mmCIF file of C-alpha atoms in Angstrom:
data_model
loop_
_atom_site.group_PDB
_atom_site.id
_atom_site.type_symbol
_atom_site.label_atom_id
_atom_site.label_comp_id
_atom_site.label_asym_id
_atom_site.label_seq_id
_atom_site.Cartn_x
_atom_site.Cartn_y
_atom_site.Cartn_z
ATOM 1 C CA UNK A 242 0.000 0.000 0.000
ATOM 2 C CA UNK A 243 2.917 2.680 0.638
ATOM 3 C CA UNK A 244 4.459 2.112 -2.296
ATOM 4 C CA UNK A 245 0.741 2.137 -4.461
ATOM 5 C CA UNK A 246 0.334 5.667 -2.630
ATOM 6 C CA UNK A 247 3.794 7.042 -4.478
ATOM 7 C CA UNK A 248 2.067 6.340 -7.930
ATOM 8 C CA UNK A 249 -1.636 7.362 -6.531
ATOM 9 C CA UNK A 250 -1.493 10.438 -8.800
ATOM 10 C CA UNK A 251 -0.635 8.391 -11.788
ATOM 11 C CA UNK A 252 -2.767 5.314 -10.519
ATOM 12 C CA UNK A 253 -6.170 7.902 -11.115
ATOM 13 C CA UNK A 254 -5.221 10.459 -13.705
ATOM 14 C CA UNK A 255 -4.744 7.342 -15.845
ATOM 15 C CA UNK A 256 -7.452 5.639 -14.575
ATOM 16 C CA UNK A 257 -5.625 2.094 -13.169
ATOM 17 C CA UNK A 258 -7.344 -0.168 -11.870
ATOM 18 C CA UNK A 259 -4.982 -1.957 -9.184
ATOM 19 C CA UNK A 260 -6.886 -4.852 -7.526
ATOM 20 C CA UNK A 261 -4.653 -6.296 -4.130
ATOM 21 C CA UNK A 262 -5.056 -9.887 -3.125
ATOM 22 C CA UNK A 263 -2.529 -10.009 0.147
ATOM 23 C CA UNK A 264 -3.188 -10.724 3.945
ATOM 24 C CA UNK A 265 -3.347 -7.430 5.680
ATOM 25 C CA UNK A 266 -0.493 -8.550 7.959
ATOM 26 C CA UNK A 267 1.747 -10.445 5.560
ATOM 27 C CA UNK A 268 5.505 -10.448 6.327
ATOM 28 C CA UNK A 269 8.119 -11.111 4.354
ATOM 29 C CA UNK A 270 11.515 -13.152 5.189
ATOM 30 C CA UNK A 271 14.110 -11.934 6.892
ATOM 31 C CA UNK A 272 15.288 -8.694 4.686
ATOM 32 C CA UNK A 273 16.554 -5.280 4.663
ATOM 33 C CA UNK A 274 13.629 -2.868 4.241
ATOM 34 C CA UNK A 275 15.192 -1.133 1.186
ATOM 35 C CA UNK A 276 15.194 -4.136 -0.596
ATOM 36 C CA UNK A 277 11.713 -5.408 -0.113
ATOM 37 C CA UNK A 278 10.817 -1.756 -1.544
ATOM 38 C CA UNK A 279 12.874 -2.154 -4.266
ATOM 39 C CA UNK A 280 11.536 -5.016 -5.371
ATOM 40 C CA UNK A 281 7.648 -4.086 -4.820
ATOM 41 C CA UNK A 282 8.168 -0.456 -6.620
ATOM 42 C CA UNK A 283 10.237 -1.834 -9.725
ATOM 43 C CA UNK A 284 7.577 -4.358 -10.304
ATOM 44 C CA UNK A 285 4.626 -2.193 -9.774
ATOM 45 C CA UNK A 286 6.148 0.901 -12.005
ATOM 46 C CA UNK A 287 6.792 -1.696 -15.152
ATOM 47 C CA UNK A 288 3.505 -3.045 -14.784
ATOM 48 C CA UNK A 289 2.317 0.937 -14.807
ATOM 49 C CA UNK A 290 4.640 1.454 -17.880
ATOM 50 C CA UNK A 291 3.261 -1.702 -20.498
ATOM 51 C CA UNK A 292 -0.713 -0.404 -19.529
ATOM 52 C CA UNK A 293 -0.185 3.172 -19.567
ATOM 53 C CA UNK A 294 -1.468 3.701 -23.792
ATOM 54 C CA UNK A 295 -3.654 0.201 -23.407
ATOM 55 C CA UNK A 296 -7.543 0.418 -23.411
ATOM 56 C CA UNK A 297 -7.719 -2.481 -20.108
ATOM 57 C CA UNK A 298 -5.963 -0.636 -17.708
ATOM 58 C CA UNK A 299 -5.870 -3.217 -14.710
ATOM 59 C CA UNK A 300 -2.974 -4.507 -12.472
ATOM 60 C CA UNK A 301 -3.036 -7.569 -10.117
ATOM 61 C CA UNK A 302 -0.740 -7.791 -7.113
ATOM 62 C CA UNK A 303 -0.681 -10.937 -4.947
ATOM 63 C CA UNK A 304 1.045 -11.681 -2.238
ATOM 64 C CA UNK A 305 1.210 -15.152 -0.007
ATOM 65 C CA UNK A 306 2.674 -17.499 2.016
ATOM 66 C CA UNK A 307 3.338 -20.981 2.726
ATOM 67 C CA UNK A 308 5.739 -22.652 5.341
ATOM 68 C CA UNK A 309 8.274 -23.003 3.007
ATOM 69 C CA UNK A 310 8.179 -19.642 0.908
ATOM 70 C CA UNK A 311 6.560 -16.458 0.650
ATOM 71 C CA UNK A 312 5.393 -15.596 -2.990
ATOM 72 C CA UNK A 313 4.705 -11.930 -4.439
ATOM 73 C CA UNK A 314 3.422 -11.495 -8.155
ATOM 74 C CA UNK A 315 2.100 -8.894 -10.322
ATOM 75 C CA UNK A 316 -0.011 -9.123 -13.229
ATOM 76 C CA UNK A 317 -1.174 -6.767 -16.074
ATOM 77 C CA UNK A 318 -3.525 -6.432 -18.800
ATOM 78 C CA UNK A 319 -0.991 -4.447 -20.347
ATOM 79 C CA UNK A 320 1.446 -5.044 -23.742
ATOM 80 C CA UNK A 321 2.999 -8.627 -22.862
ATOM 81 C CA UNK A 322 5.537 -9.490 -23.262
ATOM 82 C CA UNK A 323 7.251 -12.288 -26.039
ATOM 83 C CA UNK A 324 8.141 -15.381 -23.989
ATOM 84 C CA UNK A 325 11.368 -15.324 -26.269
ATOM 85 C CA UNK A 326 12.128 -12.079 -24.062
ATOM 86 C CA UNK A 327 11.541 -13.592 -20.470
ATOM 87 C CA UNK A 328 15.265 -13.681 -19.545
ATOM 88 C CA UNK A 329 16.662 -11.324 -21.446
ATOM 89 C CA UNK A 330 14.866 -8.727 -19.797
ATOM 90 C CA UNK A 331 16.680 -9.167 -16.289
ATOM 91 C CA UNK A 332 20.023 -8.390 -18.114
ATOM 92 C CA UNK A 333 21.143 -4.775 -16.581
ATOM 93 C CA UNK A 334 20.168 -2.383 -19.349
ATOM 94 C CA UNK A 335 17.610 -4.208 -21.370
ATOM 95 C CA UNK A 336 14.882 -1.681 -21.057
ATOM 96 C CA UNK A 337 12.404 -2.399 -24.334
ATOM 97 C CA UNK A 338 13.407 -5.313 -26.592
ATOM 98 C CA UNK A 339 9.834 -5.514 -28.536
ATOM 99 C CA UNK A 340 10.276 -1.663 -28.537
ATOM 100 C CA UNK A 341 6.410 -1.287 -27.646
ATOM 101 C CA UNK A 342 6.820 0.838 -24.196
ATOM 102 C CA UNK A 343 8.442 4.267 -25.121
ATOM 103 C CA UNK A 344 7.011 4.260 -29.070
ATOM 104 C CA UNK A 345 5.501 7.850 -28.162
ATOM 105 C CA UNK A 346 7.768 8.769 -25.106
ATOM 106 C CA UNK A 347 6.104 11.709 -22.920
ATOM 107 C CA UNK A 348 8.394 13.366 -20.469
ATOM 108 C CA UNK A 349 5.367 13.001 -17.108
ATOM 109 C CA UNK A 350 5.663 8.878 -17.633
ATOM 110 C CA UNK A 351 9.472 8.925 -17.421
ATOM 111 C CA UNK A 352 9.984 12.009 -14.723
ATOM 112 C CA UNK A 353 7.138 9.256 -12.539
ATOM 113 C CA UNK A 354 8.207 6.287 -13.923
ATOM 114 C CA UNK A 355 11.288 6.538 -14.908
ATOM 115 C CA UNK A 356 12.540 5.139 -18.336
ATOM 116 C CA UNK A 357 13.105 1.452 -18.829
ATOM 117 C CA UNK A 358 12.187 -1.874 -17.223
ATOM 118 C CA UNK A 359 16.071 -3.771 -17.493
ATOM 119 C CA UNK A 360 18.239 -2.620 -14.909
ATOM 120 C CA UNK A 361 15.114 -2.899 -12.445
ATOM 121 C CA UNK A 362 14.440 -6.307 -13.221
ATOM 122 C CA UNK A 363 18.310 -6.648 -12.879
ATOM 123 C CA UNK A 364 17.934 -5.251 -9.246
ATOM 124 C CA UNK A 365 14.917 -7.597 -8.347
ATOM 125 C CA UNK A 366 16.285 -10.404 -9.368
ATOM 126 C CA UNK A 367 19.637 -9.779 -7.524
ATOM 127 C CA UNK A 368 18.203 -8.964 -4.158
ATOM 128 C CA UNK A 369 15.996 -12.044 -4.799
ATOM 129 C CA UNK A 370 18.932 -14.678 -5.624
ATOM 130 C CA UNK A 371 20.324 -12.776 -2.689
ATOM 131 C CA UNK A 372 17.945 -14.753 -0.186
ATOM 132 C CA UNK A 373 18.132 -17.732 -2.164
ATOM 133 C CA UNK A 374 14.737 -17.101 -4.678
ATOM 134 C CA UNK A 375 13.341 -16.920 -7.956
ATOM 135 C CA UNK A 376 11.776 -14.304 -9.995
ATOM 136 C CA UNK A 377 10.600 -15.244 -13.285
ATOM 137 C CA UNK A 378 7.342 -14.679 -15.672
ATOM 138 C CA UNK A 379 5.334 -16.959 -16.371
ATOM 139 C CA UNK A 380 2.106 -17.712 -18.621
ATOM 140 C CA UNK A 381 -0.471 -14.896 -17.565
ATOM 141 C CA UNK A 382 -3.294 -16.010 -15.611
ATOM 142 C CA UNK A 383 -6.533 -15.722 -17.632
ATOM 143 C CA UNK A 384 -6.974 -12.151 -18.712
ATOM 144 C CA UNK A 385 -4.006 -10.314 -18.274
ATOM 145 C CA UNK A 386 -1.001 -9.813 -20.417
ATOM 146 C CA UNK A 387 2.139 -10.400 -18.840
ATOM 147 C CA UNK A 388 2.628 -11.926 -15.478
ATOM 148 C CA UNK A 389 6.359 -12.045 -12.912
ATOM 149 C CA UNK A 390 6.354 -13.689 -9.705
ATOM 150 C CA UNK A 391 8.966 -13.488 -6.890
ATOM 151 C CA UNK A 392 9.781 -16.802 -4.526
ATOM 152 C CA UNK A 393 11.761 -16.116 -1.583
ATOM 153 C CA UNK A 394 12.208 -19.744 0.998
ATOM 154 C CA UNK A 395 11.864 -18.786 4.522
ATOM 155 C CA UNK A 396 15.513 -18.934 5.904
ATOM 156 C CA UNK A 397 15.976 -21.639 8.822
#
């Protein structure tokens, strides 16, 4: 919810829909507070990015636990994204290989949102492998476009 209330201006000029399926009380593993919030804002500002020129304008976040791991994804009914372009889009720099997201770049969606998706990606999925996890896309869930998912085990 904190970080959802640094792109509430965005969230309703653009009229997003952001629908949160998460305990109210969830906690994460054992990590540095930075890096949680890196991982939730990167995630949440791509998803933002691929919807922003898209008629369906709706964004999924999950979050959930089991004993063994604690799982946080986000979905979008945004651009997708090629499955060819999964990994490659974790590699530091790799900000737009389909070139769909900055066709008609406008100066308010980068000075928000910054510009690019790679070297955030790059960032989750360090702090992730960091505590032993996974993040990785997978096949959308029905309706949306492009779908990531973080696993972090619980450390013993």
């Amino acid at each position: 919810n904190n970080v959802l209330e640094s792109f509430d201006y965005f969230i309703k000029l653009k009229n997003i829909k952001v629908d949160i399926d998460c305990p109210e009380y969830l906690k994460t593993p054992s990590m540095i507070e930075p890096e949680v919030y890196s991982i939730v804002i990167n995630l949440i500002s791509n998803a933002i990015k691929v919807i922003i020129d898209t008629g369906e304008k709706n964004i999924k976040i999950e979050a959930s636990k089991t004993d063994s791991e604690f799982r946080f994804s986000v979905k979008d009914t945004g651009i997708g994204l090629n499955e060819k372009y999964w990994e490659r889009v974790f590699e530091p720099l790799v900000s737009d290989p389909e070139e769909k997201i900055y066709t008609n770049p406008n100066i308010l969606y980068s000075s928000i949102l910054g510009t690019g998706t790679g070297i955030g990606l790059s960032i989750v999925k360090e702090i992730v492998n960091k505590y032993g996890g996974s993040v990785e896309f997978r096949t959308p869930s029905k309706g949306y476009k492009t779908e990531i998912e973080v696993v972090i085990p619980w450390q013993k």
